[in-house]
């Protein structure tokens, strides 16, 4: 069952489509992707008389955080179509910029994604093609879907956020040069951080349900996958107004190493020390300050409060993944979610 709210509005009559390009994403792959996309757009059939051919406008980022500033400015200046060209880090910044722009502005923009980074999980989670040329008709078209975003400690996130071990791995990975694909960097970080990591006692409130656990990590999924295809929150749907929360309990190092390969197909959720919940709101406190991440970006330490912003974005060509089970829990009930098939 797919909870995405797909829309087919009347064609937009604006002539300009803004591309926010991260020129260093994917070690230069982003610029090549944009060139290929523009060529495909030029070859596309001319629109009808009521709709001028779209004219691409390109704004390049020059530093960390710049895409966020540019996206907010673009929304405030009235660009109807804003396209992020880069990886998940670029998408993360653009989404935060749109959400920063002002009340209601993000929901009036049609957001496009051209996946061209070392990690492209947001685009993959939404079923977007990896080939830039194939994105041309999608970006010029009129099909879009409402997509949720998450919010934690003042930062919005597209895919996943979390507390504990994976947040510390993300912090480690962000300190090393990005000369290898994101998956390999993440796996190296797992081994480095695991050597000295200690599980912590946490207190959770999930839509009113209170739990206390000794936990390795708590993952909060708007989408199912991150870190180059690791399905940490399998079954998460970016269009249902809820998080899929995966609580990995008091796992030993040997158990973690055995579970690690199973994350790529979501099999870790069947481990007896792993619990899965569907909720719209989550708060977390810990016995010691634990690192919190949002889409792999550090956003401080616990305590942390997570909320879903339902239908916050209109993403061109998006097809949020169908849920792996039919049941949708009513608001206010935080019972364990069904496990993926």
Coordinates of C-alpha atoms in Angstrom, one line a residue:
X1 CA 0.0 0.0 0.0
X2 CA 1.5 3.3 -1.1
X3 CA 0.8 6.3 1.0
X4 CA 2.3 8.9 -1.3
X5 CA -0.1 11.7 -2.3
X6 CA 0.6 12.0 -6.0
X7 CA -0.5 15.1 -7.9
X8 CA -0.7 16.1 -11.5
X9 CA -1.0 19.9 -11.5
X10 CA -1.5 22.1 -14.5
X11 CA 1.8 22.7 -16.2
X12 CA 3.8 25.5 -14.7
X13 CA 4.2 28.5 -17.0
X14 CA 7.4 29.8 -15.4
X15 CA 10.4 29.9 -17.7
X16 CA 13.2 29.5 -15.2
X17 CA 14.3 26.3 -13.5
X18 CA 17.0 26.8 -10.8
X19 CA 19.7 24.3 -10.3
X20 CA 21.7 24.4 -7.1
X21 CA 24.9 22.7 -8.0
X22 CA 27.5 21.3 -5.6
X23 CA 30.5 21.3 -7.9
X24 CA 32.6 19.0 -5.7
X25 CA 29.9 16.3 -5.2
X26 CA 30.9 12.9 -6.5
X27 CA 34.4 14.2 -7.2
X28 CA 33.1 16.3 -10.2
X29 CA 30.4 13.9 -11.2
X30 CA 27.7 16.5 -10.3
X31 CA 29.0 18.9 -13.0
X32 CA 29.0 16.2 -15.7
X33 CA 25.5 15.2 -14.6
X34 CA 24.3 18.7 -15.0
X35 CA 25.8 19.0 -18.5
X36 CA 24.1 15.8 -19.5
X37 CA 20.8 16.9 -18.1
X38 CA 20.9 20.3 -19.9
X39 CA 21.7 18.5 -23.2
X40 CA 18.7 16.2 -22.6
X41 CA 16.5 19.2 -21.8
X42 CA 17.5 21.0 -25.0
X43 CA 16.6 17.9 -27.1
X44 CA 13.2 17.5 -25.4
X45 CA 10.2 18.2 -27.5
X46 CA 9.1 21.9 -27.4
X47 CA 6.2 22.6 -25.1
X48 CA 2.9 24.0 -26.3
X49 CA 2.3 27.7 -26.9
X50 CA 0.9 28.1 -23.4
X51 CA 4.1 26.9 -21.8
X52 CA 7.5 28.4 -22.8
X53 CA 10.6 26.2 -22.8
X54 CA 12.2 26.2 -19.4
X55 CA 15.4 28.2 -19.1
X56 CA 18.0 26.6 -16.7
X57 CA 19.6 28.9 -14.1
X58 CA 22.6 27.6 -12.2
X59 CA 23.8 28.7 -8.8
X60 CA 26.9 27.0 -7.5
X61 CA 27.8 26.3 -3.9
X62 CA 31.1 27.4 -2.6
X63 CA 31.3 26.2 1.0
X64 CA 29.5 23.9 3.5
X65 CA 26.1 25.3 4.3
X66 CA 25.9 27.4 1.1
X67 CA 23.2 25.2 -0.6
X68 CA 21.0 25.8 2.4
X69 CA 21.4 29.6 2.0
X70 CA 20.8 29.5 -1.7
X71 CA 17.7 27.3 -1.4
X72 CA 16.1 29.7 1.1
X73 CA 16.9 32.7 -1.1
X74 CA 15.5 30.9 -4.2
X75 CA 12.2 30.1 -2.5
X76 CA 11.9 33.6 -1.2
X77 CA 12.6 35.0 -4.7
X78 CA 9.8 32.9 -6.2
X79 CA 11.5 30.2 -8.2
X80 CA 8.8 27.5 -8.8
X81 CA 11.2 24.7 -9.6
X82 CA 14.4 24.2 -7.6
X83 CA 16.7 21.3 -8.4
X84 CA 19.5 19.9 -6.1
X85 CA 22.4 18.6 -8.1
X86 CA 24.7 16.5 -5.8
X87 CA 24.6 13.8 -3.2
X88 CA 22.6 13.4 0.0
X89 CA 24.5 16.2 1.7
X90 CA 23.5 18.6 -1.0
X91 CA 19.9 17.4 -0.7
X92 CA 20.0 17.8 3.1
X93 CA 21.1 21.4 2.8
X94 CA 18.6 22.3 0.1
X95 CA 15.7 20.8 2.1
X96 CA 16.8 22.7 5.2
X97 CA 17.0 25.9 3.1
X98 CA 13.4 25.4 1.8
X99 CA 12.1 24.8 5.2
X100 CA 14.0 27.9 6.5
X101 CA 12.5 30.1 3.7
X102 CA 9.3 30.9 5.5
X103 CA 5.8 29.7 6.3
X104 CA 4.3 27.7 3.4
X105 CA 7.1 28.5 0.9
X106 CA 8.6 25.0 0.8
X107 CA 5.2 23.4 0.0
X108 CA 4.8 25.8 -3.0
X109 CA 8.1 24.8 -4.6
X110 CA 8.5 21.8 -6.9
X111 CA 11.8 20.2 -5.8
X112 CA 13.9 18.2 -8.2
X113 CA 16.8 15.9 -7.4
X114 CA 19.7 15.0 -9.7
X115 CA 21.6 12.3 -7.8
X116 CA 25.3 12.9 -8.4
X117 CA 27.1 12.4 -5.1
X118 CA 29.0 9.6 -3.3
X119 CA 25.7 8.7 -1.6
X120 CA 22.3 9.1 -3.3
X121 CA 20.0 7.4 -0.9
X122 CA 17.3 10.1 -0.9
X123 CA 16.8 9.7 -4.7
X124 CA 17.0 5.9 -4.5
X125 CA 14.4 5.8 -1.7
X126 CA 12.1 7.8 -3.9
X127 CA 12.6 5.6 -6.9
X128 CA 14.3 8.3 -9.0
X129 CA 16.5 7.3 -11.9
X130 CA 20.3 7.4 -11.4
X131 CA 20.9 8.6 -14.9
X132 CA 20.9 12.4 -15.2
X133 CA 19.6 12.3 -18.8
X134 CA 16.6 10.3 -17.7
X135 CA 15.7 13.0 -15.1
X136 CA 15.1 15.6 -17.9
X137 CA 11.4 14.7 -18.6
X138 CA 10.8 14.3 -14.9
X139 CA 12.1 17.8 -14.0
X140 CA 10.1 19.4 -16.9
X141 CA 7.0 17.3 -16.2
X142 CA 4.1 17.8 -13.9
X143 CA 4.0 14.7 -11.8
X144 CA 5.0 15.1 -8.2
X145 CA 4.3 13.6 -4.8
X146 CA 4.1 15.0 -1.3
X147 CA 7.0 13.8 0.8
X148 CA 7.5 14.0 4.5
X149 CA 10.6 15.4 6.3
X150 CA 11.7 14.9 9.8
X151 CA 12.9 17.4 12.3
X152 CA 15.3 17.0 15.2
X153 CA 16.8 19.6 17.5
X154 CA 16.2 22.4 15.0
X155 CA 17.4 20.6 11.9
X156 CA 15.3 18.9 9.2
X157 CA 16.3 15.6 7.6
X158 CA 15.2 13.7 4.5
X159 CA 16.3 10.1 5.1
X160 CA 17.3 9.1 8.6
X161 CA 18.4 10.5 11.9
X162 CA 19.7 8.7 14.9
X163 CA 21.3 8.7 18.3
X164 CA 24.3 6.7 19.6
X165 CA 26.6 4.6 17.6
X166 CA 25.7 5.5 14.0
X167 CA 25.7 9.2 14.9
X168 CA 29.3 8.8 16.1
X169 CA 30.2 6.9 13.0
X170 CA 28.8 9.7 10.9
X171 CA 30.7 12.2 12.9
X172 CA 33.9 10.2 12.3
X173 CA 33.2 9.8 8.6
X174 CA 32.6 13.6 8.2
X175 CA 36.2 14.2 9.4
X176 CA 37.9 12.0 6.8
X177 CA 38.5 13.0 3.1
X178 CA 35.7 11.9 0.8
X179 CA 37.9 10.2 -1.7
X180 CA 36.1 6.8 -1.5
X181 CA 32.4 6.0 -1.8
X182 CA 30.2 6.7 1.2
X183 CA 29.5 3.0 1.9
X184 CA 33.2 2.2 2.4
X185 CA 33.8 5.3 4.5
X186 CA 30.9 4.3 6.7
X187 CA 32.1 0.7 7.1
X188 CA 35.6 1.9 8.0
X189 CA 34.0 4.2 10.6
X190 CA 32.0 1.3 12.0
X191 CA 35.2 -0.6 12.8
X192 CA 37.0 2.4 14.2
X193 CA 34.3 3.6 16.4
X194 CA 33.1 0.2 17.6
X195 CA 36.5 -0.5 19.2
X196 CA 35.8 2.0 22.0
X197 CA 32.0 2.5 22.0
X198 CA 29.9 1.7 25.1
X199 CA 26.1 1.2 25.0
X200 CA 24.1 3.6 27.1
X201 CA 20.8 3.6 29.0
X202 CA 18.2 5.6 27.2
X203 CA 14.7 6.7 28.0
X204 CA 12.2 7.0 25.1
X205 CA 8.8 8.4 24.7
X206 CA 7.2 7.2 21.5
X207 CA 3.8 8.8 20.8
X208 CA 3.1 8.7 24.6
X209 CA 4.6 5.2 25.2
X210 CA 7.5 5.3 27.7
X211 CA 10.4 2.9 27.4
X212 CA 13.8 2.5 29.1
X213 CA 16.5 0.5 27.4
X214 CA 20.2 -0.1 27.3
X215 CA 20.8 0.7 23.7
X216 CA 23.5 0.5 21.0
X217 CA 21.7 3.0 18.8
X218 CA 18.3 4.4 18.0
X219 CA 17.5 5.0 14.3
X220 CA 14.7 7.3 13.3
X221 CA 13.7 6.6 9.6
X222 CA 11.7 8.9 7.4
X223 CA 13.1 6.7 4.5
X224 CA 14.5 3.2 4.7
X225 CA 18.1 3.5 3.7
X226 CA 21.2 5.6 4.2
X227 CA 25.0 5.4 4.0
X228 CA 25.0 4.0 0.4
X229 CA 22.2 1.5 0.7
X230 CA 22.2 0.3 4.3
X231 CA 18.5 -0.4 5.0
X232 CA 18.5 0.6 8.7
X233 CA 14.8 1.3 8.8
X234 CA 13.3 -1.2 6.3
X235 CA 9.6 -0.4 5.5
X236 CA 9.9 3.3 6.2
X237 CA 7.6 5.2 3.9
X238 CA 8.4 8.9 3.1
X239 CA 4.7 9.7 2.5
X240 CA 2.8 8.2 5.5
X241 CA 3.3 10.9 8.1
X242 CA 5.2 8.6 10.5
X243 CA 8.7 7.5 11.4
X244 CA 9.9 3.9 11.5
X245 CA 12.0 3.8 14.6
X246 CA 14.5 1.0 15.1
X247 CA 15.9 0.5 18.6
X248 CA 19.0 -1.7 18.7
X249 CA 19.3 -2.8 22.3
X250 CA 22.3 -4.0 24.4
X251 CA 24.2 -5.7 21.6
X252 CA 27.6 -7.1 22.1
X253 CA 30.4 -6.4 19.7
X254 CA 30.3 -10.0 18.3
X255 CA 26.5 -9.6 17.7
X256 CA 27.0 -6.3 16.0
X257 CA 29.6 -7.7 13.6
X258 CA 27.3 -10.6 12.7
X259 CA 24.4 -8.2 12.2
X260 CA 26.3 -5.7 10.0
X261 CA 25.9 -7.6 6.7
X262 CA 22.2 -8.1 7.3
X263 CA 21.5 -4.4 7.4
X264 CA 21.8 -4.2 3.6
X265 CA 18.6 -6.2 3.2
X266 CA 17.0 -5.1 6.5
X267 CA 17.4 -8.5 8.2
X268 CA 18.8 -7.0 11.4
X269 CA 15.3 -6.1 12.6
X270 CA 14.6 -9.8 13.2
X271 CA 17.2 -10.0 15.9
X272 CA 15.6 -10.4 19.4
X273 CA 17.4 -7.4 20.7
X274 CA 16.0 -5.1 18.0
X275 CA 12.6 -3.5 18.3
X276 CA 10.7 -1.6 15.6
X277 CA 8.0 1.1 16.1
X278 CA 5.9 3.4 13.9
X279 CA 5.4 6.8 15.5
X280 CA 4.9 10.5 14.6
X281 CA 6.9 11.9 17.5
X282 CA 9.8 10.7 19.6
X283 CA 11.8 12.1 22.5
X284 CA 15.0 10.6 23.8
X285 CA 17.1 11.2 26.9
X286 CA 20.3 9.3 27.8
X287 CA 22.5 8.7 30.9
X288 CA 25.3 10.5 29.2
X289 CA 25.4 12.9 26.2
X290 CA 25.0 10.9 23.0
X291 CA 25.7 12.3 19.6
X292 CA 22.7 13.0 17.4
X293 CA 22.8 13.0 13.6
X294 CA 20.4 14.1 10.9
X295 CA 21.2 12.7 7.4
X296 CA 24.7 12.0 8.7
X297 CA 25.2 15.6 9.9
X298 CA 25.9 16.0 13.6
X299 CA 23.2 18.1 15.3
X300 CA 24.4 18.2 18.9
X301 CA 23.8 15.7 21.6
X302 CA 20.9 14.3 23.6
X303 CA 18.3 15.1 24.8
X304 CA 16.7 14.9 21.3
X305 CA 13.1 15.5 20.1
X306 CA 12.0 14.2 16.7
X307 CA 8.8 15.2 14.8
X308 CA 7.4 14.4 11.4
X309 CA 6.5 17.3 9.1
X310 CA 4.0 15.5 7.0
X311 CA 3.8 16.4 3.3
X312 CA 6.3 19.2 3.7
X313 CA 7.8 18.9 0.2
X314 CA 6.6 18.4 -3.4
X315 CA 9.2 16.3 -5.1
X316 CA 9.1 15.9 -8.9
X317 CA 8.8 12.2 -10.0
X318 CA 8.9 10.9 -6.4
X319 CA 7.5 7.5 -5.7
X320 CA 7.9 6.8 -2.0
X321 CA 8.4 3.1 -1.3
X322 CA 5.2 1.2 -0.4
X323 CA 4.9 -0.1 3.1
X324 CA 5.8 -3.7 3.6
X325 CA 2.7 -4.2 5.7
X326 CA -0.8 -2.9 5.4
X327 CA -1.5 -1.8 8.9
X328 CA -1.2 2.0 9.7
X329 CA -1.2 2.6 13.4
X330 CA -3.6 5.3 14.6
X331 CA -2.2 8.6 15.9
X332 CA -1.2 8.3 19.5
X333 CA -0.4 4.6 19.5
X334 CA 3.2 3.5 19.6
X335 CA 2.9 -0.3 19.2
X336 CA 5.6 -2.3 17.5
X337 CA 5.5 -2.1 13.7
X338 CA 5.1 -5.1 11.5
X339 CA 8.4 -6.5 10.3
X340 CA 9.3 -6.4 6.6
X341 CA 8.8 -9.4 4.4

